[in-house]
PDB file of C-alpha atoms in Angstrom:
ATOM      1  CA  UNK A  13      70.322 -12.915 -55.067  1.00  0.00           C
ATOM      2  CA  UNK A  14      73.871 -14.200 -55.234  1.00  0.00           C
ATOM      3  CA  UNK A  15      75.879 -15.053 -52.165  1.00  0.00           C
ATOM      4  CA  UNK A  16      78.366 -12.440 -51.073  1.00  0.00           C
ATOM      5  CA  UNK A  17      81.914 -13.245 -52.113  1.00  0.00           C
ATOM      6  CA  UNK A  18      83.103 -11.489 -48.974  1.00  0.00           C
ATOM      7  CA  UNK A  19      80.667 -12.072 -46.094  1.00  0.00           C
ATOM      8  CA  UNK A  20      81.301  -9.779 -43.184  1.00  0.00           C
ATOM      9  CA  UNK A  21      83.240  -7.260 -45.255  1.00  0.00           C
ATOM     10  CA  UNK A  22      82.536  -3.659 -44.277  1.00  0.00           C
ATOM     11  CA  UNK A  23      82.461  -0.670 -46.611  1.00  0.00           C
ATOM     12  CA  UNK A  24      83.841   2.692 -45.478  1.00  0.00           C
ATOM     13  CA  UNK A  25      83.371   5.448 -48.031  1.00  0.00           C
ATOM     14  CA  UNK A  26      85.328   8.638 -47.269  1.00  0.00           C
ATOM     15  CA  UNK A  27      84.125  12.021 -48.512  1.00  0.00           C
ATOM     16  CA  UNK A  28      85.499  15.502 -47.822  1.00  0.00           C
ATOM     17  CA  UNK A  29      83.219  18.120 -46.268  1.00  0.00           C
ATOM     18  CA  UNK A  30      83.751  21.747 -45.345  1.00  0.00           C
ATOM     19  CA  UNK A  31      82.098  21.634 -41.902  1.00  0.00           C
ATOM     20  CA  UNK A  32      81.692  18.339 -39.987  1.00  0.00           C
ATOM     21  CA  UNK A  33      78.970  19.565 -37.624  1.00  0.00           C
ATOM     22  CA  UNK A  34      76.960  21.174 -40.424  1.00  0.00           C
ATOM     23  CA  UNK A  35      77.187  17.971 -42.488  1.00  0.00           C
ATOM     24  CA  UNK A  36      76.198  15.821 -39.500  1.00  0.00           C
ATOM     25  CA  UNK A  37      73.151  18.040 -38.899  1.00  0.00           C
ATOM     26  CA  UNK A  38      72.188  17.794 -42.581  1.00  0.00           C
ATOM     27  CA  UNK A  39      72.398  13.994 -42.727  1.00  0.00           C
ATOM     28  CA  UNK A  40      70.726  13.578 -39.323  1.00  0.00           C
ATOM     29  CA  UNK A  41      67.690  15.370 -40.821  1.00  0.00           C
ATOM     30  CA  UNK A  42      67.638  12.646 -43.490  1.00  0.00           C
ATOM     31  CA  UNK A  43      67.464   9.972 -40.778  1.00  0.00           C
ATOM     32  CA  UNK A  44      71.114   8.901 -40.582  1.00  0.00           C
ATOM     33  CA  UNK A  45      72.825   8.174 -37.287  1.00  0.00           C
ATOM     34  CA  UNK A  46      76.489   8.405 -36.321  1.00  0.00           C
ATOM     35  CA  UNK A  47      78.924   6.203 -34.428  1.00  0.00           C
ATOM     36  CA  UNK A  48      80.662   8.412 -31.843  1.00  0.00           C
ATOM     37  CA  UNK A  49      83.451   5.844 -31.399  1.00  0.00           C
ATOM     38  CA  UNK A  50      84.755   6.784 -34.859  1.00  0.00           C
ATOM     39  CA  UNK A  51      84.507  10.544 -34.625  1.00  0.00           C
ATOM     40  CA  UNK A  52      86.522  13.558 -33.614  1.00  0.00           C
ATOM     41  CA  UNK A  53      86.608  17.232 -34.546  1.00  0.00           C
ATOM     42  CA  UNK A  54      87.699  16.334 -38.086  1.00  0.00           C
ATOM     43  CA  UNK A  55      85.567  13.257 -38.815  1.00  0.00           C
ATOM     44  CA  UNK A  56      82.192  11.591 -38.314  1.00  0.00           C
ATOM     45  CA  UNK A  57      81.142   8.024 -39.085  1.00  0.00           C
ATOM     46  CA  UNK A  58      77.677   7.998 -40.686  1.00  0.00           C
ATOM     47  CA  UNK A  59      75.789   4.705 -40.431  1.00  0.00           C
ATOM     48  CA  UNK A  60      74.286   3.716 -43.782  1.00  0.00           C
ATOM     49  CA  UNK A  61      73.685  -0.022 -43.395  1.00  0.00           C
ATOM     50  CA  UNK A  62      74.738  -2.951 -41.249  1.00  0.00           C
ATOM     51  CA  UNK A  63      78.176  -3.020 -42.846  1.00  0.00           C
ATOM     52  CA  UNK A  64      78.240   0.278 -44.775  1.00  0.00           C
ATOM     53  CA  UNK A  65      79.484   3.619 -43.484  1.00  0.00           C
ATOM     54  CA  UNK A  66      80.250   7.052 -44.895  1.00  0.00           C
ATOM     55  CA  UNK A  67      83.130   8.820 -43.222  1.00  0.00           C
ATOM     56  CA  UNK A  68      82.581  12.556 -43.343  1.00  0.00           C
ATOM     57  CA  UNK A  69      86.093  13.994 -43.181  1.00  0.00           C
ATOM     58  CA  UNK A  70      87.222  17.597 -43.034  1.00  0.00           C
ATOM     59  CA  UNK A  71      88.915  18.567 -46.273  1.00  0.00           C
ATOM     60  CA  UNK A  72      92.211  18.752 -44.373  1.00  0.00           C
ATOM     61  CA  UNK A  73      91.853  15.250 -42.933  1.00  0.00           C
ATOM     62  CA  UNK A  74      90.716  13.860 -46.280  1.00  0.00           C
ATOM     63  CA  UNK A  75      93.822  15.383 -47.911  1.00  0.00           C
ATOM     64  CA  UNK A  76      96.013  13.400 -45.499  1.00  0.00           C
ATOM     65  CA  UNK A  77      94.677  10.158 -47.035  1.00  0.00           C
ATOM     66  CA  UNK A  78      94.388  11.274 -50.662  1.00  0.00           C
ATOM     67  CA  UNK A  79      97.412  11.096 -52.894  1.00  0.00           C
ATOM     68  CA  UNK A  80      95.956  13.380 -55.569  1.00  0.00           C
ATOM     69  CA  UNK A  81      94.645  16.952 -55.252  1.00  0.00           C
ATOM     70  CA  UNK A  82      91.102  17.305 -53.921  1.00  0.00           C
ATOM     71  CA  UNK A  83      88.448  18.187 -56.460  1.00  0.00           C
ATOM     72  CA  UNK A  84      85.622  20.582 -55.691  1.00  0.00           C
ATOM     73  CA  UNK A  85      82.402  18.501 -55.673  1.00  0.00           C
ATOM     74  CA  UNK A  86      80.466  21.623 -56.646  1.00  0.00           C
ATOM     75  CA  UNK A  87      82.287  21.715 -60.005  1.00  0.00           C
ATOM     76  CA  UNK A  88      83.537  18.144 -60.600  1.00  0.00           C
ATOM     77  CA  UNK A  89      81.754  14.823 -60.195  1.00  0.00           C
ATOM     78  CA  UNK A  90      83.992  12.022 -58.999  1.00  0.00           C
ATOM     79  CA  UNK A  91      81.285   9.751 -57.616  1.00  0.00           C
ATOM     80  CA  UNK A  92      77.536   9.552 -57.120  1.00  0.00           C
ATOM     81  CA  UNK A  93      76.240   8.131 -53.862  1.00  0.00           C
ATOM     82  CA  UNK A  94      73.017   6.146 -53.818  1.00  0.00           C
ATOM     83  CA  UNK A  95      71.163   4.579 -50.906  1.00  0.00           C
ATOM     84  CA  UNK A  96      67.899   2.686 -50.782  1.00  0.00           C
ATOM     85  CA  UNK A  97      64.793   3.210 -48.676  1.00  0.00           C
ATOM     86  CA  UNK A  98      61.807   0.954 -48.071  1.00  0.00           C
ATOM     87  CA  UNK A  99      59.105   2.679 -50.150  1.00  0.00           C
ATOM     88  CA  UNK A 100      58.313   5.220 -52.841  1.00  0.00           C
ATOM     89  CA  UNK A 101      56.838   7.497 -50.185  1.00  0.00           C
ATOM     90  CA  UNK A 102      60.092   7.339 -48.233  1.00  0.00           C
ATOM     91  CA  UNK A 103      62.007   8.390 -51.365  1.00  0.00           C
ATOM     92  CA  UNK A 104      59.877  11.529 -51.490  1.00  0.00           C
ATOM     93  CA  UNK A 105      60.114  12.113 -47.718  1.00  0.00           C
ATOM     94  CA  UNK A 106      63.911  11.807 -47.603  1.00  0.00           C
ATOM     95  CA  UNK A 107      64.281  14.015 -50.680  1.00  0.00           C
ATOM     96  CA  UNK A 108      62.001  16.649 -49.157  1.00  0.00           C
ATOM     97  CA  UNK A 109      64.047  16.511 -45.941  1.00  0.00           C
ATOM     98  CA  UNK A 110      67.269  16.997 -47.935  1.00  0.00           C
ATOM     99  CA  UNK A 111      65.862  20.062 -49.678  1.00  0.00           C
ATOM    100  CA  UNK A 112      64.468  21.484 -46.429  1.00  0.00           C
ATOM    101  CA  UNK A 113      67.900  21.004 -44.799  1.00  0.00           C
ATOM    102  CA  UNK A 114      69.630  23.046 -47.512  1.00  0.00           C
ATOM    103  CA  UNK A 115      70.299  20.473 -50.222  1.00  0.00           C
ATOM    104  CA  UNK A 116      69.645  21.226 -53.884  1.00  0.00           C
ATOM    105  CA  UNK A 117      67.441  19.119 -56.153  1.00  0.00           C
ATOM    106  CA  UNK A 118      69.312  17.640 -59.113  1.00  0.00           C
ATOM    107  CA  UNK A 119      66.296  16.707 -61.192  1.00  0.00           C
ATOM    108  CA  UNK A 120      62.755  15.451 -60.771  1.00  0.00           C
ATOM    109  CA  UNK A 121      61.665  11.984 -59.782  1.00  0.00           C
ATOM    110  CA  UNK A 122      62.667   9.106 -62.031  1.00  0.00           C
ATOM    111  CA  UNK A 123      60.081   6.322 -62.198  1.00  0.00           C
ATOM    112  CA  UNK A 124      60.953   3.089 -63.978  1.00  0.00           C
ATOM    113  CA  UNK A 125      58.066   1.105 -62.515  1.00  0.00           C
ATOM    114  CA  UNK A 126      60.285  -1.356 -60.654  1.00  0.00           C
ATOM    115  CA  UNK A 127      62.499   1.489 -59.346  1.00  0.00           C
ATOM    116  CA  UNK A 128      61.749   5.028 -58.188  1.00  0.00           C
ATOM    117  CA  UNK A 129      64.391   7.627 -57.292  1.00  0.00           C
ATOM    118  CA  UNK A 130      65.163  11.275 -56.648  1.00  0.00           C
ATOM    119  CA  UNK A 131      68.539  13.013 -56.609  1.00  0.00           C
ATOM    120  CA  UNK A 132      69.991  15.937 -54.674  1.00  0.00           C
ATOM    121  CA  UNK A 133      73.270  17.661 -53.912  1.00  0.00           C
ATOM    122  CA  UNK A 134      74.305  17.862 -50.259  1.00  0.00           C
ATOM    123  CA  UNK A 135      75.684  21.024 -48.635  1.00  0.00           C
ATOM    124  CA  UNK A 136      79.139  20.385 -50.113  1.00  0.00           C
ATOM    125  CA  UNK A 137      77.901  19.601 -53.632  1.00  0.00           C
ATOM    126  CA  UNK A 138      78.195  15.794 -53.465  1.00  0.00           C
ATOM    127  CA  UNK A 139      75.558  14.085 -55.628  1.00  0.00           C
ATOM    128  CA  UNK A 140      73.189  11.701 -53.811  1.00  0.00           C
ATOM    129  CA  UNK A 141      70.332   9.550 -55.025  1.00  0.00           C
ATOM    130  CA  UNK A 142      67.681   8.040 -52.792  1.00  0.00           C
ATOM    131  CA  UNK A 143      65.895   5.095 -54.375  1.00  0.00           C
ATOM    132  CA  UNK A 144      63.331   2.385 -53.840  1.00  0.00           C
ATOM    133  CA  UNK A 145      63.370  -0.854 -55.826  1.00  0.00           C
ATOM    134  CA  UNK A 146      60.576  -3.402 -55.910  1.00  0.00           C
ATOM    135  CA  UNK A 147      61.916  -6.329 -53.855  1.00  0.00           C
ATOM    136  CA  UNK A 148      60.965  -8.782 -56.633  1.00  0.00           C
ATOM    137  CA  UNK A 149      62.953  -6.739 -59.157  1.00  0.00           C
ATOM    138  CA  UNK A 150      65.911  -6.645 -56.777  1.00  0.00           C
ATOM    139  CA  UNK A 151      65.723 -10.440 -56.439  1.00  0.00           C
ATOM    140  CA  UNK A 152      65.082 -11.301 -60.101  1.00  0.00           C
ATOM    141  CA  UNK A 153      66.869  -8.459 -61.838  1.00  0.00           C
ATOM    142  CA  UNK A 154      65.005  -5.693 -63.650  1.00  0.00           C
ATOM    143  CA  UNK A 155      64.795  -7.423 -67.063  1.00  0.00           C
ATOM    144  CA  UNK A 156      63.382 -10.693 -65.694  1.00  0.00           C
ATOM    145  CA  UNK A 157      61.021  -8.740 -63.445  1.00  0.00           C
ATOM    146  CA  UNK A 158      59.743  -6.682 -66.402  1.00  0.00           C
ATOM    147  CA  UNK A 159      59.254  -9.815 -68.494  1.00  0.00           C
ATOM    148  CA  UNK A 160      57.289 -11.443 -65.671  1.00  0.00           C
ATOM    149  CA  UNK A 161      55.143  -8.328 -65.344  1.00  0.00           C
ATOM    150  CA  UNK A 162      54.397  -8.406 -69.084  1.00  0.00           C
ATOM    151  CA  UNK A 163      53.227 -12.041 -68.935  1.00  0.00           C
ATOM    152  CA  UNK A 164      50.998 -11.247 -65.925  1.00  0.00           C
ATOM    153  CA  UNK A 165      49.206  -8.499 -67.829  1.00  0.00           C
ATOM    154  CA  UNK A 166      46.161  -9.756 -69.781  1.00  0.00           C
ATOM    155  CA  UNK A 167      46.210  -9.035 -73.524  1.00  0.00           C
TER     156      UNK A 167
END
């Protein structure tokens, strides 16, 4: 894997939600935690990785930062959010938790051999994908990984 061009850089992704507490409850059921130091009645800081966070903002608070009109995520796609998990089974478990918590399945599982994923819409209509990638494929890149797999298979 290549060295980060910006070591220590943090990512804060801001998304508008209708109800902060309802969204926090939904994502907590998927295993996410929250940093209370960056929260109030109009925002919540969801921990995604060591340096990656999703800020759940009320639509009103989000509008204070946005310079353009807000789109309705139930009718317009502006971004798709993807996060990784450690196994294929965890992909299925997290997806099942999302559906049980009120999310909507986008489509069935996608299995590419080196990568396995499922997609769902959250309570506000934002599109999410949960995925697992074979660590060797993540290190080598999918094409090199596939080529190596082909040479390992007896003819």
